[in-house]
Amino acid sequence: RKEVEQDPGPFNVPEGATVAFNCTYSNSASQSFFWYRQDCRKEPKLLMSVYSSGNEDGRFTAQLNRASQYISLLIRDSKLSDSATYLCAVNGGGTSYGKLTFGQGTILTVHP
Amino acid sequence: NAGVTQTPKFQVLKTGQSMTLQCAQDMNHNSMYWYRQDPGMGLRLIYYSASEGTTDKGEVPNGYNVSRLNKREFSLRLESAAPSQTSVYFCASNRASNTGELFFGEGSRLTVL
């Protein structure tokens, strides 16, 4: 089993739709969690951190479920500019401390 | 503010050739990383350096060597390139290895024929 897994999609949604991505992780000692965004042929950039209590940044909401070992990203009122690949990342615990492991990414396309 | 700079941006090699990817950051970060990205595989960690003078293997270190030359620079060397090493390579850095905001370079696209 991969350490961090995502549904690769692709997700094709109309403008204004709400879309949610999940990401599961296998290391129960993992300490911190993140969502990155990667535009086509560009480098990944941090979108938001994921806190235990959940956090929101405008149209984006991230949540963590430690019991089930997954994180989620919800995008409301999708815009064309949200089209990108979304990567979850997990900072492991134990022997994986300090290593940020990424999922394979979920491709989102928002169409008019 | 340059951030993380990688060179070269593009390279074509023949099987068996060697090359070094260079990476430098100007943010005074302690930790630096090399990832490779392949279609459907996401980003996979090759090597990382938590601080100057230390390096550790990541998920896919075979066929690669690294050097943390100083705090700013972290190079990745392919001693004998293989077609399986065709990939996009990203260098990244962060202030400390227990923080999650990595700053990435623009990537180096390597093709091994």
Coordinates of C-alpha atoms in Angstrom, one line a residue:
Chain A
R1 CA 0.0 0.0 0.0
K2 CA 1.3 3.4 -0.9
E3 CA 2.1 5.7 2.0
V4 CA -0.2 8.5 0.6
E5 CA -3.0 7.8 -1.9
Q6 CA -5.3 10.0 -3.8
D7 CA -8.0 9.4 -6.4
P8 CA -6.2 10.7 -9.6
G9 CA -9.4 11.7 -11.2
P10 CA -9.7 13.5 -13.5
F11 CA -12.5 15.5 -12.1
N12 CA -14.4 17.6 -14.7
V13 CA -16.8 20.0 -13.1
P14 CA -18.7 23.1 -14.3
E15 CA -18.1 26.5 -13.0
G16 CA -19.8 27.1 -9.7
A17 CA -19.8 23.4 -8.7
T18 CA -18.5 22.1 -5.4
V19 CA -15.9 19.4 -5.6
A20 CA -14.2 17.4 -2.9
F21 CA -10.9 15.4 -2.9
N22 CA -9.8 12.8 -0.4
C23 CA -6.4 11.6 0.4
T24 CA -5.5 8.6 2.7
Y25 CA -2.3 8.0 4.5
S26 CA -0.9 4.8 6.0
N27 CA 1.4 6.1 8.7
S28 CA -0.6 6.6 11.8
A29 CA 2.3 8.6 13.4
S30 CA 2.1 11.2 10.6
Q31 CA 2.3 14.6 12.2
S32 CA 1.3 17.3 9.7
F33 CA -0.7 17.5 6.5
F34 CA -0.9 19.8 3.5
W35 CA -2.5 20.5 0.2
Y36 CA -0.4 21.7 -2.7
R37 CA -1.6 23.0 -6.1
Q38 CA 0.4 22.3 -9.3
D39 CA -0.4 24.1 -12.6
C40 CA 0.4 22.4 -15.8
R41 CA 4.2 22.1 -16.3
K42 CA 4.9 24.2 -13.2
E43 CA 6.2 23.5 -9.8
P44 CA 3.9 22.7 -6.9
K45 CA 2.9 25.5 -4.5
L46 CA 1.4 25.2 -1.0
L47 CA -2.3 25.8 -1.1
M48 CA -3.0 25.3 2.6
S49 CA -2.1 23.4 5.7
V50 CA -4.6 21.0 7.2
Y51 CA -5.2 21.4 11.0
S52 CA -6.9 18.9 13.3
S53 CA -9.8 21.3 13.8
G54 CA -10.2 21.9 10.1
N55 CA -9.5 25.1 8.4
E56 CA -11.0 27.3 5.7
D57 CA -9.4 29.8 3.3
G58 CA -12.1 31.5 1.2
R59 CA -13.7 28.9 -1.0
F60 CA -11.3 26.2 0.2
T61 CA -11.9 24.0 3.2
A62 CA -9.4 21.3 4.4
Q63 CA -10.2 18.7 7.0
L64 CA -8.3 16.0 8.8
N65 CA -9.7 12.7 10.1
R66 CA -7.0 11.0 12.2
A67 CA -9.2 8.1 13.2
S68 CA -9.7 7.1 9.5
Q69 CA -6.4 8.5 8.4
Y70 CA -7.5 10.8 5.6
I71 CA -7.5 14.4 4.7
S72 CA -9.9 16.2 2.4
L73 CA -10.1 19.3 0.4
L74 CA -13.4 21.0 -0.5
I75 CA -13.6 23.6 -3.2
R76 CA -16.8 25.6 -3.4
D77 CA -18.0 27.8 -6.3
S78 CA -15.4 26.4 -8.6
K79 CA -13.7 28.9 -11.0
L80 CA -12.0 28.2 -14.3
S81 CA -8.7 29.2 -12.6
D82 CA -9.1 26.4 -10.1
S83 CA -8.1 23.9 -12.9
A84 CA -4.9 22.3 -11.8
T85 CA -3.5 19.2 -10.1
Y86 CA -4.0 19.0 -6.3
L87 CA -1.5 17.1 -4.3
C88 CA -1.8 16.1 -0.7
A89 CA 1.3 15.8 1.3
V90 CA 2.0 14.2 4.7
N91 CA 4.9 14.9 7.0
G92 CA 5.6 11.5 8.5
G93 CA 6.4 10.6 12.1
G94 CA 8.9 8.1 13.4
T95 CA 11.6 7.1 10.9
S96 CA 9.8 9.2 8.3
Y97 CA 10.1 12.4 10.4
G98 CA 11.0 15.4 8.2
K99 CA 10.1 13.6 5.0
L100 CA 7.2 15.1 3.1
T101 CA 5.4 12.4 1.1
F102 CA 3.1 13.3 -1.7
G103 CA 0.1 11.6 -3.2
Q104 CA 0.0 11.1 -6.9
G105 CA -2.2 14.1 -7.4
T106 CA -5.8 14.7 -8.4
I107 CA -6.5 16.5 -11.7
L108 CA -9.3 19.0 -11.7
T109 CA -10.7 20.7 -14.8
V110 CA -13.3 23.3 -14.4
H111 CA -15.2 24.1 -17.6
P112 CA -17.6 26.9 -18.5
Chain B
N1 CA 13.8 37.2 -4.9
A2 CA 15.0 34.1 -6.8
G3 CA 13.9 31.5 -4.3
V4 CA 15.0 28.1 -5.5
T5 CA 17.0 27.9 -8.7
Q6 CA 17.6 24.7 -10.6
T7 CA 19.9 24.2 -13.6
P8 CA 19.7 22.9 -16.2
K9 CA 16.0 23.3 -17.1
F10 CA 16.2 20.7 -19.9
Q11 CA 18.7 18.0 -20.6
V12 CA 18.9 15.0 -23.0
L13 CA 21.4 12.3 -22.1
K14 CA 22.4 9.0 -23.6
T15 CA 22.2 5.8 -21.5
G16 CA 25.4 5.6 -19.4
Q17 CA 26.2 9.3 -19.4
S18 CA 26.6 11.1 -16.2
M19 CA 25.3 14.5 -15.2
T20 CA 24.7 16.7 -12.2
L21 CA 21.6 18.8 -11.5
Q22 CA 22.4 21.9 -9.5
C23 CA 20.1 23.5 -7.0
A24 CA 20.6 26.7 -5.0
Q25 CA 18.3 28.6 -2.6
D26 CA 18.6 32.1 -1.3
M27 CA 16.1 31.9 1.6
N28 CA 18.6 30.7 4.2
H29 CA 16.6 27.5 4.5
N30 CA 18.1 24.6 6.5
S31 CA 16.4 21.7 4.7
M32 CA 16.7 20.8 1.0
Y33 CA 15.1 18.0 -1.1
W34 CA 15.2 16.4 -4.5
Y35 CA 12.0 14.9 -5.9
R36 CA 11.2 13.3 -9.2
Q37 CA 7.8 13.4 -10.8
D38 CA 6.5 10.9 -13.2
P39 CA 3.0 10.6 -14.8
G40 CA 0.6 8.9 -12.4
M41 CA 3.3 8.6 -9.7
G42 CA 3.2 12.0 -8.1
L43 CA 6.3 13.4 -6.4
R44 CA 8.7 10.9 -5.0
L45 CA 11.5 11.8 -2.7
I46 CA 15.0 10.9 -3.9
Y47 CA 17.2 12.4 -1.2
Y48 CA 16.9 15.1 1.3
S49 CA 19.2 17.1 3.6
A50 CA 17.8 18.2 6.9
S51 CA 20.7 20.5 7.5
E52 CA 24.1 21.4 6.1
G53 CA 26.3 18.4 6.3
T54 CA 23.6 15.7 6.4
T55 CA 21.9 13.8 3.7
D56 CA 19.4 10.9 3.9
K57 CA 17.8 8.6 1.4
G58 CA 14.2 9.0 0.4
E59 CA 11.9 6.7 -1.3
V60 CA 13.8 6.2 -4.6
P61 CA 17.5 6.8 -4.1
N62 CA 19.0 4.1 -6.3
G63 CA 21.0 5.4 -9.2
Y64 CA 21.5 8.8 -7.6
N65 CA 24.0 10.6 -5.3
V66 CA 23.7 14.0 -3.7
S67 CA 26.0 16.6 -2.2
R68 CA 25.0 19.3 0.2
L69 CA 27.8 21.6 -0.8
N70 CA 26.9 24.3 1.7
K71 CA 23.7 25.7 3.2
R72 CA 22.6 27.2 -0.1
E73 CA 23.4 24.4 -2.6
F74 CA 22.2 20.8 -3.0
S75 CA 23.2 18.9 -6.1
L76 CA 21.9 15.6 -7.5
R77 CA 24.2 13.4 -9.6
L78 CA 23.3 10.6 -12.0
E79 CA 26.5 8.6 -12.4
S80 CA 25.3 6.3 -15.2
A81 CA 21.9 7.5 -16.6
A82 CA 19.2 5.0 -17.5
P83 CA 16.0 5.5 -19.5
S84 CA 14.1 4.8 -16.2
Q85 CA 15.5 8.1 -14.9
T86 CA 13.7 10.1 -17.6
S87 CA 11.6 12.4 -15.4
V88 CA 11.0 15.9 -14.2
Y89 CA 13.2 16.6 -11.2
F90 CA 12.3 19.2 -8.6
C91 CA 14.5 20.7 -5.9
A92 CA 12.8 22.1 -2.9
S93 CA 13.7 23.7 0.4
N94 CA 12.1 24.7 3.7
R95 CA 13.1 26.5 6.8
A96 CA 13.2 23.2 8.9
S97 CA 12.3 19.6 8.1
N98 CA 9.3 19.6 10.4
T99 CA 7.5 22.3 8.5
G100 CA 5.4 21.6 5.5
E101 CA 5.8 24.5 3.3
L102 CA 8.3 23.5 0.6
F103 CA 9.4 26.0 -1.9
F104 CA 10.1 24.3 -5.2
G105 CA 12.3 25.2 -8.1
E106 CA 10.9 25.3 -11.6
G107 CA 12.0 21.8 -12.4
S108 CA 14.5 20.1 -14.6
R109 CA 13.2 17.9 -17.4
L110 CA 15.6 15.1 -18.1
T111 CA 15.3 12.6 -21.0
V112 CA 17.6 9.6 -21.1
L113 CA 17.7 7.9 -24.5

